[in-house]
Amino acid sequence: MALLPPPPPPPPAGARDPVTPEPWASRPPLPAQPLLRQEAKEEEEGEETDIQDAWGTGTAEQRRRGFGEAAEPADSAEEGQAEARVAAAGGSGSPAGGAGGDGESWRQLLAWLQRRQPQCCPCAAPLPRSAAHCCHGGTKMAALAYNLGKREINHYFSVRSAKVLALVAVLLLAACHLASRRYRGNDSCEYLLSSGRFLGEKVWQPHSCMMHKYKISEAKNCLVDKHIAFIGDSRIRQLFYSFVKIINPQFKEEGNKHENIPFEDKLASVKVDFLWHPEVNGSMKQCIKVWTEDSIAKPHVIVAGAATWSIKIHNGSSEGLSQYKMNITSIAPLLEKLAKTSDVYWVLQDPVYEDLLSENRKMITNEKIDAYNEAAVSILNSSTRNSKSNVKMFSVSKLIAQETIMESLDGLHLPESSRETSAMILMNVYCNKILKPVDGSCCQPRPPLTLIQKLAACFFTLSITGYLIFYIIHRNAHRKNKPCTDLESGEEKKNIINTPVSSLEILLQSFCKLGLIMAYFYMCDRANLFMKENKFYTHSSFFIPIIYILVLGVFYNENTKETKVLNREQTDEWKGWMQLVILIYHISGASTFLPVYMHIRVLVAAYLFQTGYGHFSYFWIKGDFGIHRVCQVLFRLNFLVVVLCIVMDRPYQFYYFVPLVTVWFMVIYITLALWPQIIQKKANGNCFWHFGLLLKLGFLLLFICFLAYSQGAFEKIFSLWPLSKCFELKGNVYEWWFRWRLDRYVVFHGMLFAFIYLALQKRQVLSEGKGEPLFSNKISNFLLFISVVSFLTYSIWASSCKNKAECNELHPSVSVVQILAFILIRNIPGYARSVYSSFFAWFGKISLEVLVSQRSKP
């Protein structure tokens, strides 16, 4: 049985002081291993070299758990001590150390560390100087615990495990939503008319679907050549006014309230009428009967309802309720007949606020209203036998009134905000199936598959089938390659058969993955499997996730491979955290909060700034203007978007950012590729070429200004075929002009910055060594101060914006201030250039895909 080694003897005279680091400890600290690794090989190689002196040379799996074989001893005594240490730690081959004994093994390991002679810890992460020369157990234990904890997280939480968790979560959610749809039904119109809740004070959220807020132009476009009739009492009249104000906000509530009120927009050919029939009686029946007999005068939409006058006239008696039931029974067949060719809605009565009712209305109680509503629902739903009634119950106004009736002025009529919500619900019920708005999924049927969508589905299905065939063939081959026992020797032998992986199989596997991803996108965006909800902004829904990802980003930091300004790791990190912030911005609906909106505009501009900086640097240094480079970049930018346009049946301009960076890439390419082609190699021989390049950039700036202030010329260029097919949205290119104009100068700024930086770098003006400030100390401190002040000044200005249109007008000229300030703050200090966040950098490598995926959903 191995015993623990005896305490070491005291150091002899003249020996190295324990506080002084050993020669091996003065080596540069080894970089910490990243959290997110795509290849297991990189993980194993990284662990083979990291803190090996502290833990020995055991396998990677052993070192992940803190165990392993000690370094090879020089003699048998040292070998015995090493075995004792392994035995004390649990042993790499012991059951406790290998399975289920991690807790006890950690305690033994920490106890062994405390018994070891103090020495400088070979921690993987760089420590402060005072800590590096400290031999006390506290610093050593903290550093080793940090690295071991990080290593454990890396082992259990990797890219592969994250993908598996995400897949399991998606499957569980899909199963839950599918079960809910099966149980509760899949009619989003019924949800819109009968259920929902308030998000905040005035935002109504229907159950499981999104409600679009219609603008004047959209409402007129939907209701062109339509006739809408409201028939009922004063509550229906209020709903009529709110509905008309969606079409014409200047329409005034005036005239005799107890008579018919017409409205007509002759330009849009829209006619909306209110017919005063406060009771369900013979008068209302005669009006409805006329519509059933005259197909010309019959409205396209009929909104009816009445009860409070009946309660008031009959003083809330049971005779009044009986009369109401008889009258509504007589008109129910007429309404059902109208509902076969028109949309008919019966508005149930809203509750009242009894404390505010006047004396002549005290008999109108919520109990009486509920009784009248039950009678209407029972009779209208039973008007047809063996089928569901075509008359739709508009009961959602009851839910709205329950939350807002306390704000009523007289206890009977709803406040204006509640009436506007009910009117907007009516507009969604009728217009969503006509205009099909992106953010209005209620009452919108699943769009039929186009021919190109069917072909894409067949292609991906064949790809998945082909890959499964290859997989089954290889699996059978693998089974035949299992070890077999030699009868003579009793040893296992392997049939060495290496099955090569063909390029066709790799291609099919890629298409298989792409097909599954597209199927998921389609289920989220175009199908009604998952419940959808309107965005509602709160400060907590935006800033709490921001703080969370910031903590993760700071935790996973590493040393950069190079310390140049805007090196690859740093730009990946920059794009990564920007895309995560933009993702949170879109999910939380933070565009309604103007300060956040203006800062997000800077992030979008920063992405375009990197487009100008990166492509200019490549062409300036490489001088590669070949068609291969152009096709490579265009394919990289547009492949995913083109596939999404096919699968989702979306226009190219719907994913507006990809057309934006594509056009800017072509602008950069044409600017630099046109004669004379000026590259760094040519300019180094003669400074005159630098002025020639600046002249080119000047002409580019003039061209940008001309297009920015000449909307007509811009629209004529992009309205030409075939450009119009790519850049039109809803029949015009205005949206494209607005998006392009919003960040029109920032790509030019990125190109100019790249030119100045590369010129200074060539003349060795910058100090880009590890840990060195970019300039001299005085200049660096001065530029840092100016950068911080500029950064904060822009943030203060953006936070004080009152009007989005005015701020958007200034944004193209001032956004570069905060971008340059960030670059200088991030790169002037040498220690800041020497580290980066591997967490953010991983997302930065797929930043384009992250951004495009956000546009795949409303």
PDB file of N, CA and C in Angstrom, residues 772-832:
ATOM      1  N   GLU A 772       2.316  46.887 -25.141  1.00  0.00           N
ATOM      2  CA  GLU A 772       2.776  48.250 -25.378  1.00  0.00           C
ATOM      3  C   GLU A 772       1.605  49.147 -25.765  1.00  0.00           C
ATOM      4  N   PRO A 773       1.573  50.392 -25.264  1.00  0.00           N
ATOM      5  CA  PRO A 773       0.541  51.317 -25.732  1.00  0.00           C
ATOM      6  C   PRO A 773       0.756  51.645 -27.204  1.00  0.00           C
ATOM      7  N   LEU A 774      -0.306  52.021 -27.877  1.00  0.00           N
ATOM      8  CA  LEU A 774      -0.248  52.226 -29.317  1.00  0.00           C
ATOM      9  C   LEU A 774       0.622  53.414 -29.687  1.00  0.00           C
ATOM     10  N   PHE A 775       0.630  54.442 -28.846  1.00  0.00           N
ATOM     11  CA  PHE A 775       1.461  55.635 -29.069  1.00  0.00           C
ATOM     12  C   PHE A 775       2.313  55.857 -27.829  1.00  0.00           C
ATOM     13  N   SER A 776       2.989  56.959 -27.802  1.00  0.00           N
ATOM     14  CA  SER A 776       3.725  57.312 -26.587  1.00  0.00           C
ATOM     15  C   SER A 776       2.734  57.552 -25.456  1.00  0.00           C
ATOM     16  N   ASN A 777       3.227  57.550 -24.233  1.00  0.00           N
ATOM     17  CA  ASN A 777       2.338  57.627 -23.076  1.00  0.00           C
ATOM     18  C   ASN A 777       1.493  58.895 -23.091  1.00  0.00           C
ATOM     19  N   LYS A 778       2.105  60.032 -23.416  1.00  0.00           N
ATOM     20  CA  LYS A 778       1.345  61.285 -23.413  1.00  0.00           C
ATOM     21  C   LYS A 778       0.272  61.285 -24.485  1.00  0.00           C
ATOM     22  N   ILE A 779       0.646  60.874 -25.692  1.00  0.00           N
ATOM     23  CA  ILE A 779      -0.333  60.860 -26.785  1.00  0.00           C
ATOM     24  C   ILE A 779      -1.421  59.833 -26.503  1.00  0.00           C
ATOM     25  N   SER A 780      -1.042  58.670 -25.982  1.00  0.00           N
ATOM     26  CA  SER A 780      -2.022  57.633 -25.676  1.00  0.00           C
ATOM     27  C   SER A 780      -3.018  58.107 -24.628  1.00  0.00           C
ATOM     28  N   ASN A 781      -2.520  58.746 -23.566  1.00  0.00           N
ATOM     29  CA  ASN A 781      -3.418  59.238 -22.526  1.00  0.00           C
ATOM     30  C   ASN A 781      -4.346  60.320 -23.063  1.00  0.00           C
ATOM     31  N   PHE A 782      -3.798  61.204 -23.902  1.00  0.00           N
ATOM     32  CA  PHE A 782      -4.624  62.263 -24.471  1.00  0.00           C
ATOM     33  C   PHE A 782      -5.718  61.691 -25.377  1.00  0.00           C
ATOM     34  N   LEU A 783      -5.356  60.752 -26.249  1.00  0.00           N
ATOM     35  CA  LEU A 783      -6.342  60.158 -27.149  1.00  0.00           C
ATOM     36  C   LEU A 783      -7.375  59.345 -26.377  1.00  0.00           C
ATOM     37  N   LEU A 784      -6.941  58.669 -25.318  1.00  0.00           N
ATOM     38  CA  LEU A 784      -7.900  57.924 -24.502  1.00  0.00           C
ATOM     39  C   LEU A 784      -8.910  58.861 -23.854  1.00  0.00           C
ATOM     40  N   PHE A 785      -8.413  59.997 -23.354  1.00  0.00           N
ATOM     41  CA  PHE A 785      -9.323  60.966 -22.726  1.00  0.00           C
ATOM     42  C   PHE A 785     -10.323  61.502 -23.751  1.00  0.00           C
ATOM     43  N   ILE A 786      -9.839  61.867 -24.923  1.00  0.00           N
ATOM     44  CA  ILE A 786     -10.725  62.379 -25.972  1.00  0.00           C
ATOM     45  C   ILE A 786     -11.732  61.312 -26.385  1.00  0.00           C
ATOM     46  N   SER A 787     -11.289  60.062 -26.475  1.00  0.00           N
ATOM     47  CA  SER A 787     -12.183  58.978 -26.893  1.00  0.00           C
ATOM     48  C   SER A 787     -13.283  58.737 -25.873  1.00  0.00           C
ATOM     49  N   VAL A 788     -12.922  58.713 -24.593  1.00  0.00           N
ATOM     50  CA  VAL A 788     -13.934  58.496 -23.553  1.00  0.00           C
ATOM     51  C   VAL A 788     -14.944  59.630 -23.544  1.00  0.00           C
ATOM     52  N   VAL A 789     -14.467  60.864 -23.648  1.00  0.00           N
ATOM     53  CA  VAL A 789     -15.376  62.018 -23.667  1.00  0.00           C
ATOM     54  C   VAL A 789     -16.291  61.953 -24.885  1.00  0.00           C
ATOM     55  N   SER A 790     -15.735  61.612 -26.053  1.00  0.00           N
ATOM     56  CA  SER A 790     -16.545  61.526 -27.269  1.00  0.00           C
ATOM     57  C   SER A 790     -17.580  60.411 -27.158  1.00  0.00           C
ATOM     58  N   PHE A 791     -17.165  59.279 -26.608  1.00  0.00           N
ATOM     59  CA  PHE A 791     -18.080  58.148 -26.453  1.00  0.00           C
ATOM     60  C   PHE A 791     -19.253  58.530 -25.557  1.00  0.00           C
ATOM     61  N   LEU A 792     -18.943  59.148 -24.418  1.00  0.00           N
ATOM     62  CA  LEU A 792     -20.002  59.529 -23.487  1.00  0.00           C
ATOM     63  C   LEU A 792     -20.864  60.655 -24.050  1.00  0.00           C
ATOM     64  N   THR A 793     -20.248  61.570 -24.800  1.00  0.00           N
ATOM     65  CA  THR A 793     -21.016  62.677 -25.393  1.00  0.00           C
ATOM     66  C   THR A 793     -22.053  62.154 -26.366  1.00  0.00           C
ATOM     67  N   TYR A 794     -21.655  61.198 -27.193  1.00  0.00           N
ATOM     68  CA  TYR A 794     -22.637  60.622 -28.125  1.00  0.00           C
ATOM     69  C   TYR A 794     -23.752  59.927 -27.364  1.00  0.00           C
ATOM     70  N   SER A 795     -23.412  59.178 -26.325  1.00  0.00           N
ATOM     71  CA  SER A 795     -24.439  58.470 -25.556  1.00  0.00           C
ATOM     72  C   SER A 795     -25.409  59.450 -24.907  1.00  0.00           C
ATOM     73  N   ILE A 796     -24.883  60.578 -24.405  1.00  0.00           N
ATOM     74  CA  ILE A 796     -25.764  61.579 -23.802  1.00  0.00           C
ATOM     75  C   ILE A 796     -26.683  62.175 -24.861  1.00  0.00           C
ATOM     76  N   TRP A 797     -26.125  62.469 -26.042  1.00  0.00           N
ATOM     77  CA  TRP A 797     -26.960  63.020 -27.122  1.00  0.00           C
ATOM     78  C   TRP A 797     -28.029  62.018 -27.548  1.00  0.00           C
ATOM     79  N   ALA A 798     -27.635  60.739 -27.702  1.00  0.00           N
ATOM     80  CA  ALA A 798     -28.599  59.722 -28.121  1.00  0.00           C
ATOM     81  C   ALA A 798     -29.687  59.525 -27.068  1.00  0.00           C
ATOM     82  N   SER A 799     -29.315  59.655 -25.801  1.00  0.00           N
ATOM     83  CA  SER A 799     -30.303  59.470 -24.736  1.00  0.00           C
ATOM     84  C   SER A 799     -31.256  60.651 -24.627  1.00  0.00           C
ATOM     85  N   SER A 800     -30.855  61.804 -25.154  1.00  0.00           N
ATOM     86  CA  SER A 800     -31.707  62.991 -25.084  1.00  0.00           C
ATOM     87  C   SER A 800     -32.544  63.181 -26.340  1.00  0.00           C
ATOM     88  N   CYS A 801     -32.481  62.244 -27.293  1.00  0.00           N
ATOM     89  CA  CYS A 801     -33.264  62.356 -28.522  1.00  0.00           C
ATOM     90  C   CYS A 801     -34.753  62.327 -28.189  1.00  0.00           C
ATOM     91  N   LYS A 802     -35.487  63.194 -28.827  1.00  0.00           N
ATOM     92  CA  LYS A 802     -36.929  63.250 -28.623  1.00  0.00           C
ATOM     93  C   LYS A 802     -37.710  62.799 -29.850  1.00  0.00           C
ATOM     94  N   ASN A 803     -37.092  62.899 -31.017  1.00  0.00           N
ATOM     95  CA  ASN A 803     -37.786  62.573 -32.254  1.00  0.00           C
ATOM     96  C   ASN A 803     -36.924  61.635 -33.084  1.00  0.00           C
ATOM     97  N   LYS A 804     -37.479  60.467 -33.442  1.00  0.00           N
ATOM     98  CA  LYS A 804     -36.693  59.474 -34.169  1.00  0.00           C
ATOM     99  C   LYS A 804     -36.282  59.965 -35.543  1.00  0.00           C
ATOM    100  N   ALA A 805     -37.165  60.681 -36.233  1.00  0.00           N
ATOM    101  CA  ALA A 805     -36.851  61.153 -37.584  1.00  0.00           C
ATOM    102  C   ALA A 805     -35.689  62.144 -37.570  1.00  0.00           C
ATOM    103  N   GLU A 806     -35.673  63.067 -36.607  1.00  0.00           N
ATOM    104  CA  GLU A 806     -34.585  64.042 -36.527  1.00  0.00           C
ATOM    105  C   GLU A 806     -33.268  63.366 -36.172  1.00  0.00           C
ATOM    106  N   CYS A 807     -33.315  62.423 -35.249  1.00  0.00           N
ATOM    107  CA  CYS A 807     -32.086  61.714 -34.854  1.00  0.00           C
ATOM    108  C   CYS A 807     -31.564  60.861 -36.006  1.00  0.00           C
ATOM    109  N   ASN A 808     -32.450  60.235 -36.779  1.00  0.00           N
ATOM    110  CA  ASN A 808     -32.023  59.457 -37.945  1.00  0.00           C
ATOM    111  C   ASN A 808     -31.358  60.337 -38.992  1.00  0.00           C
ATOM    112  N   GLU A 809     -31.786  61.590 -39.073  1.00  0.00           N
ATOM    113  CA  GLU A 809     -31.189  62.503 -40.036  1.00  0.00           C
ATOM    114  C   GLU A 809     -29.749  62.849 -39.672  1.00  0.00           C
ATOM    115  N   LEU A 810     -29.449  62.924 -38.370  1.00  0.00           N
ATOM    116  CA  LEU A 810     -28.089  63.236 -37.922  1.00  0.00           C
ATOM    117  C   LEU A 810     -27.211  61.999 -37.791  1.00  0.00           C
ATOM    118  N   HIS A 811     -27.828  60.854 -37.640  1.00  0.00           N
ATOM    119  CA  HIS A 811     -27.081  59.623 -37.371  1.00  0.00           C
ATOM    120  C   HIS A 811     -25.986  59.319 -38.391  1.00  0.00           C
ATOM    121  N   PRO A 812     -26.203  59.426 -39.708  1.00  0.00           N
ATOM    122  CA  PRO A 812     -25.135  59.060 -40.662  1.00  0.00           C
ATOM    123  C   PRO A 812     -23.856  59.851 -40.484  1.00  0.00           C
ATOM    124  N   SER A 813     -23.962  61.088 -39.996  1.00  0.00           N
ATOM    125  CA  SER A 813     -22.783  61.949 -39.863  1.00  0.00           C
ATOM    126  C   SER A 813     -22.070  61.784 -38.538  1.00  0.00           C
ATOM    127  N   VAL A 814     -22.798  61.392 -37.479  1.00  0.00           N
ATOM    128  CA  VAL A 814     -22.188  61.377 -36.143  1.00  0.00           C
ATOM    129  C   VAL A 814     -21.932  59.979 -35.615  1.00  0.00           C
ATOM    130  N   SER A 815     -22.453  58.938 -36.265  1.00  0.00           N
ATOM    131  CA  SER A 815     -22.261  57.580 -35.737  1.00  0.00           C
ATOM    132  C   SER A 815     -20.791  57.187 -35.705  1.00  0.00           C
ATOM    133  N   VAL A 816     -19.993  57.733 -36.637  1.00  0.00           N
ATOM    134  CA  VAL A 816     -18.577  57.378 -36.698  1.00  0.00           C
ATOM    135  C   VAL A 816     -17.835  57.842 -35.454  1.00  0.00           C
ATOM    136  N   VAL A 817     -18.364  58.833 -34.742  1.00  0.00           N
ATOM    137  CA  VAL A 817     -17.695  59.344 -33.538  1.00  0.00           C
ATOM    138  C   VAL A 817     -17.590  58.251 -32.486  1.00  0.00           C
ATOM    139  N   GLN A 818     -18.701  57.605 -32.204  1.00  0.00           N
ATOM    140  CA  GLN A 818     -18.671  56.558 -31.175  1.00  0.00           C
ATOM    141  C   GLN A 818     -17.921  55.317 -31.665  1.00  0.00           C
ATOM    142  N   ILE A 819     -17.979  55.038 -32.960  1.00  0.00           N
ATOM    143  CA  ILE A 819     -17.249  53.878 -33.490  1.00  0.00           C
ATOM    144  C   ILE A 819     -15.747  54.084 -33.328  1.00  0.00           C
ATOM    145  N   LEU A 820     -15.242  55.248 -33.745  1.00  0.00           N
ATOM    146  CA  LEU A 820     -13.805  55.521 -33.606  1.00  0.00           C
ATOM    147  C   LEU A 820     -13.395  55.587 -32.146  1.00  0.00           C
ATOM    148  N   ALA A 821     -14.253  56.148 -31.296  1.00  0.00           N
ATOM    149  CA  ALA A 821     -13.938  56.209 -29.869  1.00  0.00           C
ATOM    150  C   ALA A 821     -13.799  54.802 -29.294  1.00  0.00           C
ATOM    151  N   PHE A 822     -14.695  53.914 -29.675  1.00  0.00           N
ATOM    152  CA  PHE A 822     -14.605  52.537 -29.187  1.00  0.00           C
ATOM    153  C   PHE A 822     -13.315  51.862 -29.667  1.00  0.00           C
ATOM    154  N   ILE A 823     -12.960  52.060 -30.943  1.00  0.00           N
ATOM    155  CA  ILE A 823     -11.748  51.441 -31.486  1.00  0.00           C
ATOM    156  C   ILE A 823     -10.514  51.914 -30.722  1.00  0.00           C
ATOM    157  N   LEU A 824     -10.437  53.205 -30.440  1.00  0.00           N
ATOM    158  CA  LEU A 824      -9.266  53.736 -29.728  1.00  0.00           C
ATOM    159  C   LEU A 824      -9.233  53.249 -28.290  1.00  0.00           C
ATOM    160  N   ILE A 825     -10.367  53.243 -27.618  1.00  0.00           N
ATOM    161  CA  ILE A 825     -10.403  52.751 -26.237  1.00  0.00           C
ATOM    162  C   ILE A 825     -10.006  51.279 -26.185  1.00  0.00           C
ATOM    163  N   ARG A 826     -10.412  50.512 -27.177  1.00  0.00           N
ATOM    164  CA  ARG A 826     -10.147  49.063 -27.204  1.00  0.00           C
ATOM    165  C   ARG A 826      -8.721  48.740 -27.595  1.00  0.00           C
ATOM    166  N   ASN A 827      -8.024  49.652 -28.314  1.00  0.00           N
ATOM    167  CA  ASN A 827      -6.734  49.299 -28.894  1.00  0.00           C
ATOM    168  C   ASN A 827      -5.551  50.114 -28.402  1.00  0.00           C
ATOM    169  N   ILE A 828      -5.762  51.291 -27.835  1.00  0.00           N
ATOM    170  CA  ILE A 828      -4.604  52.077 -27.374  1.00  0.00           C
ATOM    171  C   ILE A 828      -3.882  51.386 -26.225  1.00  0.00           C
ATOM    172  N   PRO A 829      -4.557  50.936 -25.164  1.00  0.00           N
ATOM    173  CA  PRO A 829      -3.822  50.217 -24.108  1.00  0.00           C
ATOM    174  C   PRO A 829      -3.346  48.852 -24.620  1.00  0.00           C
ATOM    175  N   GLY A 830      -2.086  48.535 -24.341  1.00  0.00           N
ATOM    176  CA  GLY A 830      -1.538  47.275 -24.822  1.00  0.00           C
ATOM    177  C   GLY A 830      -2.213  46.066 -24.217  1.00  0.00           C
ATOM    178  N   TYR A 831      -2.574  46.142 -22.933  1.00  0.00           N
ATOM    179  CA  TYR A 831      -3.212  44.991 -22.293  1.00  0.00           C
ATOM    180  C   TYR A 831      -4.601  44.749 -22.868  1.00  0.00           C
ATOM    181  N   ALA A 832      -5.266  45.803 -23.340  1.00  0.00           N
ATOM    182  CA  ALA A 832      -6.591  45.622 -23.923  1.00  0.00           C
ATOM    183  C   ALA A 832      -6.500  44.923 -25.279  1.00  0.00           C
TER     184      ALA A 832
END
